[in-house]
PDB file of C-alpha atoms in Angstrom:
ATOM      1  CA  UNK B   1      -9.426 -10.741 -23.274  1.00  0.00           C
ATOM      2  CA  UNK B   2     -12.849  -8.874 -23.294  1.00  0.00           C
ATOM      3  CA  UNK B   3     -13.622 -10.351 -19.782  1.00  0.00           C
ATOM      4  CA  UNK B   4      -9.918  -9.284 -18.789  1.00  0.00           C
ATOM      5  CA  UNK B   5     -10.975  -5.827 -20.274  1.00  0.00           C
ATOM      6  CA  UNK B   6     -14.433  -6.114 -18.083  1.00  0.00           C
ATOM      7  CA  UNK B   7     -12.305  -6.804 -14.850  1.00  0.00           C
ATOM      8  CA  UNK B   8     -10.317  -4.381 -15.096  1.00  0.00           C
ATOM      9  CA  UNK B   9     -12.641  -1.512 -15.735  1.00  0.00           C
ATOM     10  CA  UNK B  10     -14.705  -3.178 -12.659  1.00  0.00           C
ATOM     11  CA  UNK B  11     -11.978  -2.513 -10.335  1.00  0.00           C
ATOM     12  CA  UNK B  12     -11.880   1.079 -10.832  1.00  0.00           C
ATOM     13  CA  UNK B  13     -15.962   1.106 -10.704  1.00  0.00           C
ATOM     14  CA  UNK B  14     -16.921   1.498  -7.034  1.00  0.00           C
ATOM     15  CA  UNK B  15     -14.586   4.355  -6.643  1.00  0.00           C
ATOM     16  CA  UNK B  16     -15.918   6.322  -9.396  1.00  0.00           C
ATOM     17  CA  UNK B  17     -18.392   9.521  -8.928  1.00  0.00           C
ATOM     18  CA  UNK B  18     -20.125   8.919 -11.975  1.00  0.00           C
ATOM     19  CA  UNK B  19     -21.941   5.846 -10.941  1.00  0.00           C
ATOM     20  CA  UNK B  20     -24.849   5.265  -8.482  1.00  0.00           C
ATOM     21  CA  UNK B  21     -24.346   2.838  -5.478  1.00  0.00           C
ATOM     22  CA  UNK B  22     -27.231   0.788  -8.030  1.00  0.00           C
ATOM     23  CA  UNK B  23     -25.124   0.898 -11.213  1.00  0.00           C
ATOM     24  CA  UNK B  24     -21.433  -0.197  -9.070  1.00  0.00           C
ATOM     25  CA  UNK B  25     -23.201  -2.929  -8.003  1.00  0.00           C
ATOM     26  CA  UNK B  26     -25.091  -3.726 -10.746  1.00  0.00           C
ATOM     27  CA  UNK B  27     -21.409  -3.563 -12.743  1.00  0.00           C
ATOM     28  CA  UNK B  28     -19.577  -5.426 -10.100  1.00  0.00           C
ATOM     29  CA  UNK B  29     -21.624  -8.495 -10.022  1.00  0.00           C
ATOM     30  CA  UNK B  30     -21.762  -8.694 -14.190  1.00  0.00           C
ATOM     31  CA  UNK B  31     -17.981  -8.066 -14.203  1.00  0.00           C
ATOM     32  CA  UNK B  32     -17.941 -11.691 -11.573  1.00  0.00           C
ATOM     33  CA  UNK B  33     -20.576 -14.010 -13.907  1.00  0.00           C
ATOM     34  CA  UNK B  34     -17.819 -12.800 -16.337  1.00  0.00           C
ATOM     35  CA  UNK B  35     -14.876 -13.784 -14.472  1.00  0.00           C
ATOM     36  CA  UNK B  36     -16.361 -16.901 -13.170  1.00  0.00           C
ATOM     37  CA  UNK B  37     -17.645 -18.023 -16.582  1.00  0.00           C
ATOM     38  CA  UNK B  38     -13.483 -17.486 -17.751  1.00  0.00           C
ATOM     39  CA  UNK B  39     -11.939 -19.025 -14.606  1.00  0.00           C
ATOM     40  CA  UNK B  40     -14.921 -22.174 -15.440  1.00  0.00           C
ATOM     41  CA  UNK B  41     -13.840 -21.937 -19.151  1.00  0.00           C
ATOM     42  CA  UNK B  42      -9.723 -22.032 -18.344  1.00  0.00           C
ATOM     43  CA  UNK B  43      -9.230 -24.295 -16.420  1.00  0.00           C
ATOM     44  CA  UNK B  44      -9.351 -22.695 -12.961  1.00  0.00           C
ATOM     45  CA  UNK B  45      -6.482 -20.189 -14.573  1.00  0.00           C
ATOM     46  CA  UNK B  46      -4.395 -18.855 -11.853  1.00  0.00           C
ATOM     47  CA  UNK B  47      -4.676 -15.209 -13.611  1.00  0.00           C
ATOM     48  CA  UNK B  48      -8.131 -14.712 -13.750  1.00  0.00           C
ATOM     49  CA  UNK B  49      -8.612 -16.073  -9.948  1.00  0.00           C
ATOM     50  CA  UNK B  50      -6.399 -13.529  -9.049  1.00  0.00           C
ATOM     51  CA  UNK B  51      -8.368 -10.933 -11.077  1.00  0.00           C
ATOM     52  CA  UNK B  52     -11.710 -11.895  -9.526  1.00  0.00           C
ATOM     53  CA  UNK B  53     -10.326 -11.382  -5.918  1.00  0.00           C
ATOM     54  CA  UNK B  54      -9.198  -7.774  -6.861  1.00  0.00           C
ATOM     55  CA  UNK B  55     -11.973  -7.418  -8.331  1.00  0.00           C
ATOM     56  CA  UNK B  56     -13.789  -8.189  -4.721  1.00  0.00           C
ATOM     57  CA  UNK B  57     -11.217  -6.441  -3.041  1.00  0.00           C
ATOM     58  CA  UNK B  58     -12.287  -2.972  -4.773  1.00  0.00           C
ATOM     59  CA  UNK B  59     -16.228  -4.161  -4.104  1.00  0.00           C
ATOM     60  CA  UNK B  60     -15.803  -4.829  -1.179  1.00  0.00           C
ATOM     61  CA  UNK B  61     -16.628  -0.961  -0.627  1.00  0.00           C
ATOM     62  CA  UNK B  62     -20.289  -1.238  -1.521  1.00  0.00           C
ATOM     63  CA  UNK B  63     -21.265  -4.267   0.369  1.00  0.00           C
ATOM     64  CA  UNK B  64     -18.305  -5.473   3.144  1.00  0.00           C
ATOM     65  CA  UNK B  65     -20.339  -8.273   3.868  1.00  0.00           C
ATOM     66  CA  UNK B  66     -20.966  -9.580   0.613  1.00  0.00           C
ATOM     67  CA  UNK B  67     -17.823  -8.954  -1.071  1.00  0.00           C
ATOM     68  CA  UNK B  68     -15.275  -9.699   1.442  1.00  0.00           C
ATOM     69  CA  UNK B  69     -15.781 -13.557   1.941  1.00  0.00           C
ATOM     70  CA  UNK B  70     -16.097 -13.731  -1.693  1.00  0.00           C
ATOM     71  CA  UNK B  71     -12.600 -11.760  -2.250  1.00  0.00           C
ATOM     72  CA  UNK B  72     -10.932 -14.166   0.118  1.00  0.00           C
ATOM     73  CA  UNK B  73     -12.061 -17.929  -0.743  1.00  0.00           C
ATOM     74  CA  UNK B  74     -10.933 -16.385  -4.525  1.00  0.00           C
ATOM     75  CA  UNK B  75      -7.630 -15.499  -3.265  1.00  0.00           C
ATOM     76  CA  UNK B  76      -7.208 -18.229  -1.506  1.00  0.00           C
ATOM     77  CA  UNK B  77      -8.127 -20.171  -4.204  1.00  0.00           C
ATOM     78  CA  UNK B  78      -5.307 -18.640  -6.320  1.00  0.00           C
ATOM     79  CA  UNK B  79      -2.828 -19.678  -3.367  1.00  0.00           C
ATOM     80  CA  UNK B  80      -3.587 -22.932  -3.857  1.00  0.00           C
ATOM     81  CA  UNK B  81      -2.981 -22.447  -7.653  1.00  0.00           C
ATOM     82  CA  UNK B  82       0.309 -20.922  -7.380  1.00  0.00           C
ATOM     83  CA  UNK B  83       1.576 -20.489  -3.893  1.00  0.00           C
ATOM     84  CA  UNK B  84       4.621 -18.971  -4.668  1.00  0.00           C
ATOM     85  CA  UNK B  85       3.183 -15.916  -6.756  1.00  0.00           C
ATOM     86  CA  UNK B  86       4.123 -13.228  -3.969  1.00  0.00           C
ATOM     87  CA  UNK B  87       1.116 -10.637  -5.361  1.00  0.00           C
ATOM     88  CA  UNK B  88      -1.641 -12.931  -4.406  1.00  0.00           C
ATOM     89  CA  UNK B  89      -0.865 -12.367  -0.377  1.00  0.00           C
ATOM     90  CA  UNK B  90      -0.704  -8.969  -0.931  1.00  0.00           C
ATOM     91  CA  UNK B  91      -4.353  -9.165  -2.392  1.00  0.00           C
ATOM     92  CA  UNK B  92      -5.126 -11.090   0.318  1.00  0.00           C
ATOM     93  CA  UNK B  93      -3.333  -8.786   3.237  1.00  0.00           C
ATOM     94  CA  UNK B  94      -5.896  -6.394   1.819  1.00  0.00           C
ATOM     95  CA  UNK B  95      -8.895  -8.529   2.207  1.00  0.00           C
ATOM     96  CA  UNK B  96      -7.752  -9.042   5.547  1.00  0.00           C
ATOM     97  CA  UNK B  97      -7.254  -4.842   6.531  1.00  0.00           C
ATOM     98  CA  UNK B  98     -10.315  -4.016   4.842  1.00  0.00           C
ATOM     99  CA  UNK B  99     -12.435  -6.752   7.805  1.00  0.00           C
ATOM    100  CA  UNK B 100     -10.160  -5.124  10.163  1.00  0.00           C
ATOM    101  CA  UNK B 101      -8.498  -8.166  11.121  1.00  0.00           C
ATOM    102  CA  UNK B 102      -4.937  -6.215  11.121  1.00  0.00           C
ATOM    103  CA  UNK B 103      -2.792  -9.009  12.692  1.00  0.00           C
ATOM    104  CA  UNK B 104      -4.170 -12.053  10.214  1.00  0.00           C
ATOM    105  CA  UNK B 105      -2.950  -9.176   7.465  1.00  0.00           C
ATOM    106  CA  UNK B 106       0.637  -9.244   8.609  1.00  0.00           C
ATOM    107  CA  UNK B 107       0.636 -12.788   9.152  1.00  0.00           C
ATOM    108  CA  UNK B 108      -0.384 -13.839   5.293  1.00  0.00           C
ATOM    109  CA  UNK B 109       1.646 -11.148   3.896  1.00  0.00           C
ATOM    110  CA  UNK B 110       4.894 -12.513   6.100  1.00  0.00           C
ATOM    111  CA  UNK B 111       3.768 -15.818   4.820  1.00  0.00           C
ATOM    112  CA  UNK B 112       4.245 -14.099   0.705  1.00  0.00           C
ATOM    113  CA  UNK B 113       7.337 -12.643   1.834  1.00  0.00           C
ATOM    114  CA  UNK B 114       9.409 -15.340   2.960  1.00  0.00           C
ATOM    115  CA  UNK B 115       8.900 -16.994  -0.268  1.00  0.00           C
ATOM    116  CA  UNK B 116      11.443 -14.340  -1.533  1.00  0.00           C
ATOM    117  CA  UNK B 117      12.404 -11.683   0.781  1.00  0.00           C
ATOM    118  CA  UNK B 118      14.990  -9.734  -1.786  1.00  0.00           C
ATOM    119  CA  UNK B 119      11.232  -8.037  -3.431  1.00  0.00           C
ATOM    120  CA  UNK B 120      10.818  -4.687  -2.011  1.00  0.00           C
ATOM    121  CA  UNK B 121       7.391  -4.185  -3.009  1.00  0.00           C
ATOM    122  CA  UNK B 122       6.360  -6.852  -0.588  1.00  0.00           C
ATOM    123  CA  UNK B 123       8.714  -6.013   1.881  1.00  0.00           C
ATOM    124  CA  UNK B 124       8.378  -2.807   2.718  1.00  0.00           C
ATOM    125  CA  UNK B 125       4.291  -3.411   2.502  1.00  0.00           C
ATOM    126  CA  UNK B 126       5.121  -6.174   5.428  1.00  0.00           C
ATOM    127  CA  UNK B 127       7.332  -3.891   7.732  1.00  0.00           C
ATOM    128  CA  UNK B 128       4.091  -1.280   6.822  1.00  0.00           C
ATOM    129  CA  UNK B 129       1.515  -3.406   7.858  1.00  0.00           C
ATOM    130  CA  UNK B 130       3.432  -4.731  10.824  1.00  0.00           C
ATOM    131  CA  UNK B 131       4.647  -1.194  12.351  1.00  0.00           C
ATOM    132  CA  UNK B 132       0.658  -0.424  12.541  1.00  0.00           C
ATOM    133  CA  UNK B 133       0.234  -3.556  14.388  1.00  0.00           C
ATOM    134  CA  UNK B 134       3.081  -2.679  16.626  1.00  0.00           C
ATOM    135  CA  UNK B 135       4.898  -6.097  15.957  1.00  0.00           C
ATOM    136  CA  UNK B 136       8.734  -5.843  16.382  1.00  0.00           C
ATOM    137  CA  UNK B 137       9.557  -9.121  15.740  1.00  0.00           C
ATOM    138  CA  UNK B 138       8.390  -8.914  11.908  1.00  0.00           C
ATOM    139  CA  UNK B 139       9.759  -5.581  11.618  1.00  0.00           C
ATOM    140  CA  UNK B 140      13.291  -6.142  12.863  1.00  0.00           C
ATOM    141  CA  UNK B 141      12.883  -9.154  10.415  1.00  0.00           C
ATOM    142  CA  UNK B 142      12.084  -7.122   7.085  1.00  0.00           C
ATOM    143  CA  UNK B 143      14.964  -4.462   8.475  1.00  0.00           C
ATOM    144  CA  UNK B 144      17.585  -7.197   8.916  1.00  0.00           C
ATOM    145  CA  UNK B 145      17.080  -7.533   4.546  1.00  0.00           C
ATOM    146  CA  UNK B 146      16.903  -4.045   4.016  1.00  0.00           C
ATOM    147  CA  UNK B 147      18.860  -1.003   4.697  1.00  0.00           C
ATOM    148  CA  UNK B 148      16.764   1.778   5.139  1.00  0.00           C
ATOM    149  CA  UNK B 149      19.430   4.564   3.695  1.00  0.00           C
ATOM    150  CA  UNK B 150      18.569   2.774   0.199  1.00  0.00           C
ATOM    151  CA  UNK B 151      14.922   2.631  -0.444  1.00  0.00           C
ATOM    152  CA  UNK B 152      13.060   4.773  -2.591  1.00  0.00           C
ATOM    153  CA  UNK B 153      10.664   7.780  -1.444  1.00  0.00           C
ATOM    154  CA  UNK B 154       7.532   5.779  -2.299  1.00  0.00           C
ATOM    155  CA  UNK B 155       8.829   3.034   0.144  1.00  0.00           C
ATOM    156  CA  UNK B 156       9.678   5.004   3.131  1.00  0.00           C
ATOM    157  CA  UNK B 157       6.145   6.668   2.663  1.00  0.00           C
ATOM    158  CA  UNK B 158       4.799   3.358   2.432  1.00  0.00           C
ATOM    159  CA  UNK B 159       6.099   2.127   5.757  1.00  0.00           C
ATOM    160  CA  UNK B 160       5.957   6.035   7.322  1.00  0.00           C
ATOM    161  CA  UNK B 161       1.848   4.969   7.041  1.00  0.00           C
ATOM    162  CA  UNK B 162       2.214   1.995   8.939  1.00  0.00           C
ATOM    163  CA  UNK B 163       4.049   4.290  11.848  1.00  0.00           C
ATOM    164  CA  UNK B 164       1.467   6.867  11.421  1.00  0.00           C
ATOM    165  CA  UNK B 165      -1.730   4.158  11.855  1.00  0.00           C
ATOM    166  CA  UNK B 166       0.208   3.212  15.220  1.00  0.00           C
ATOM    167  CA  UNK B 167       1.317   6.862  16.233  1.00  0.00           C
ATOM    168  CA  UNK B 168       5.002   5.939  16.530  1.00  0.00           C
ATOM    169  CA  UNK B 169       5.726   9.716  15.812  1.00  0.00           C
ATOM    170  CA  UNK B 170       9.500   8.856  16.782  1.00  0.00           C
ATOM    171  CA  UNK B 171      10.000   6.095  13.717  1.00  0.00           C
ATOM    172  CA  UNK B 172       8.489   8.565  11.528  1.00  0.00           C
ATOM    173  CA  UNK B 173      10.283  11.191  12.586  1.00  0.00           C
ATOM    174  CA  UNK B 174      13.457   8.856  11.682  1.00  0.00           C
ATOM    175  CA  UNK B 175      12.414   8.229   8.093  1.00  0.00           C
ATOM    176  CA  UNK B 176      11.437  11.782   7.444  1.00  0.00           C
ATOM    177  CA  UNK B 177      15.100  12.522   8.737  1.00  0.00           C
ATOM    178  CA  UNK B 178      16.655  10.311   5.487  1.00  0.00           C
ATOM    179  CA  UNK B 179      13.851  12.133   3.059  1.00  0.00           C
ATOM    180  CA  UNK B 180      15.260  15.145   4.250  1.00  0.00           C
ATOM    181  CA  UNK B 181      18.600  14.161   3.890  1.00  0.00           C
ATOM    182  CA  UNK B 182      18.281  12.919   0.192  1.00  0.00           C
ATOM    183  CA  UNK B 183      15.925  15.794  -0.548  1.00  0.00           C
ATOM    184  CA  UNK B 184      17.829  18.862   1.855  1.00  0.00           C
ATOM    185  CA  UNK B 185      16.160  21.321  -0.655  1.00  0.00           C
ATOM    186  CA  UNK B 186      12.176  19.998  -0.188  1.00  0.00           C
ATOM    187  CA  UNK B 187      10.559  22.180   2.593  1.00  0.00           C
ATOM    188  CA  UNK B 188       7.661  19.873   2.438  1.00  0.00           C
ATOM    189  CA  UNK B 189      10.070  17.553   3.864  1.00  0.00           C
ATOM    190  CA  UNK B 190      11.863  19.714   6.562  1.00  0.00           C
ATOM    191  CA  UNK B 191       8.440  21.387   7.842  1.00  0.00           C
ATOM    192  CA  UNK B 192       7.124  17.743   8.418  1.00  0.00           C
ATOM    193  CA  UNK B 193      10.313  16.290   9.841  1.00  0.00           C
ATOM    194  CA  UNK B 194      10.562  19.785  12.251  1.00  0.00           C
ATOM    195  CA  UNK B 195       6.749  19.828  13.449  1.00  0.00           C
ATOM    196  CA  UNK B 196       7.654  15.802  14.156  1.00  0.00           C
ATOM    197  CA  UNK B 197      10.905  16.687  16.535  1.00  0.00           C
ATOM    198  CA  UNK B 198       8.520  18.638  18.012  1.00  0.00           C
ATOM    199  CA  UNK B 199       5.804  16.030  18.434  1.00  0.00           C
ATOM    200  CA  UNK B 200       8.892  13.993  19.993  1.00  0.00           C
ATOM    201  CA  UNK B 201       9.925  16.710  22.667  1.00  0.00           C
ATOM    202  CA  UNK B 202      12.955  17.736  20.565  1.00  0.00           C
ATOM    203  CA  UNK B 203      12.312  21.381  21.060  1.00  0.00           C
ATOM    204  CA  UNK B 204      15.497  22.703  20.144  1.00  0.00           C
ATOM    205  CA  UNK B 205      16.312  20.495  17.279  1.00  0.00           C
ATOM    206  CA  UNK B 206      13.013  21.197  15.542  1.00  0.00           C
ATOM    207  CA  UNK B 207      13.563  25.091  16.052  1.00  0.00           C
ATOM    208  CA  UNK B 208      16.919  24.568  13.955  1.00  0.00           C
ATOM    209  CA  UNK B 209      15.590  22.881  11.319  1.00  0.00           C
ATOM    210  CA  UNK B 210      12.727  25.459  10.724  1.00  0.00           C
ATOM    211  CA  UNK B 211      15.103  27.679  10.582  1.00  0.00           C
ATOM    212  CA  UNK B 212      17.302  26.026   7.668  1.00  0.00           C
ATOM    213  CA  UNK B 213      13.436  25.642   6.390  1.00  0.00           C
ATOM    214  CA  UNK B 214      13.285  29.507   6.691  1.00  0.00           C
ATOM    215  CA  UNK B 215      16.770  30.068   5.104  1.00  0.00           C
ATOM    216  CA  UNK B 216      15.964  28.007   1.866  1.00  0.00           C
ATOM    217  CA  UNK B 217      12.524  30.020   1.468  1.00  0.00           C
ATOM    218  CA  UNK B 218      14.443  32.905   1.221  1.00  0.00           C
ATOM    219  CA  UNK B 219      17.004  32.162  -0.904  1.00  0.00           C
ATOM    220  CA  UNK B 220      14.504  30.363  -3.100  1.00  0.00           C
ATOM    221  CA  UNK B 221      12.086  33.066  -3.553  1.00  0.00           C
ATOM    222  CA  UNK B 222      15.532  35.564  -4.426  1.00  0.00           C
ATOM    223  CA  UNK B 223      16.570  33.782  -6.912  1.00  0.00           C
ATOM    224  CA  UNK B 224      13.026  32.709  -8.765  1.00  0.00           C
ATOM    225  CA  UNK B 225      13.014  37.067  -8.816  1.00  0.00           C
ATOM    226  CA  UNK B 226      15.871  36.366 -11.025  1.00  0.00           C
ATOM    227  CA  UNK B 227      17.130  35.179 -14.245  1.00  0.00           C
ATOM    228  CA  UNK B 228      20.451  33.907 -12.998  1.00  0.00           C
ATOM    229  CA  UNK B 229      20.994  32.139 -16.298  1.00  0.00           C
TER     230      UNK B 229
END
């Protein structure tokens, strides 16, 4: 558990202020004698492979070219161990973004997926990943499982990132239209979804919603003046 406890805190290392680039790496590379000394001691424990390669993942900031190759041989590793636990291809979709090899991403995260497409999590990282590498076949795939109208707002923001990284303003514009639609009071949601119409060449449309944008301000701000209670 200690070494758990020293993997964990590791992860969150490279990202934090307080630390020189010296002391993250100094950390990172104590937190993997750690890990490797409790994957040696375990039995090659499925867990703590899977907690090294996150663990590389989140490095992988402070030296790409050490880190990296290191984050995927564990991960792939832990495939081999348990090739059905759908987390581990997420891992290793990451490992795979973060070298910038964006199609290899899509295809070992489609691989995790079809092990059991009902997990939304996984899904809706897949039609992400494979809207930013413009391939339709995958994400007519993930859409034929899951109907759009019921997914959360984290998971249409999730895949609205994977439109944005490919500048398919239109797809985005059609996901903002069901945020706005579940959320008809959120002008965060109406100014986006209006300045994206516009981005589309719906002039007219996004002029109407700016207006109901407009309307709600108002009526907002009256009745925040007042104790209507």
């Amino acid at each position: 558990e200690v070494r758990e406890q020293i993997a964990n805190i590791g992860r969150d290392v490279p990202s934090n202020a307080r630390f020189s680039a010296e002391e993250k790496k100094r950390y990172v590379e104590f937190a993997v004698r750690e890990l490797e000394k409790e994957i040696n001691h375990s039995g090659r424990d499925v867990k703590h492979v899977l907690f090294l390669g996150a663990l590389l993942n989140r490095a992988a900031e402070l030296d790409p070219q050490r880190y990296l190759p290191m984050a995927e041989r564990a991960l792939q590793d832990a495939i081999r161990l348990s090739p059905t636990r759908q987390v581990i291809y997420l891992e290793l979709a990451q490992t795979y973004l973060s070298a910038g090899q964006q199609e290899r991403a899509v295809e070992v995260l489609h691989r995790g997926w079809v092990i059991e497409k009902s997990f939304k999590n996984v899904g809706t990282s897949l039609w992400s990943l494979a809207a930013a590498a413009k391939q339709q076949d995958i994400i007519d795939e993930v859409r034929a499982v899951f109907d759009i109208q019921t997914l959360s707002d984290d998971e249409l923001r999730r895949i609205v990132a994977g439109y944005q990284r490919s500048r398919d303003f239109a797809h985005v514009a059609e996901i903002y239209k069901i945020l706005v639609e579940g959320h008809p009071n959120n002008p965060a949601f109406r100014a986006v979804y209006a300045a994206l119409l516009a981005e589309t060449g719906k002039i007219a449309e996004a002029r109407a919603e700016t207006a109901e944008g407009e309307v709600f301000e108002l009526a907002h701000r009256q009745v925040s003046q007042h104790d209507v209670t």
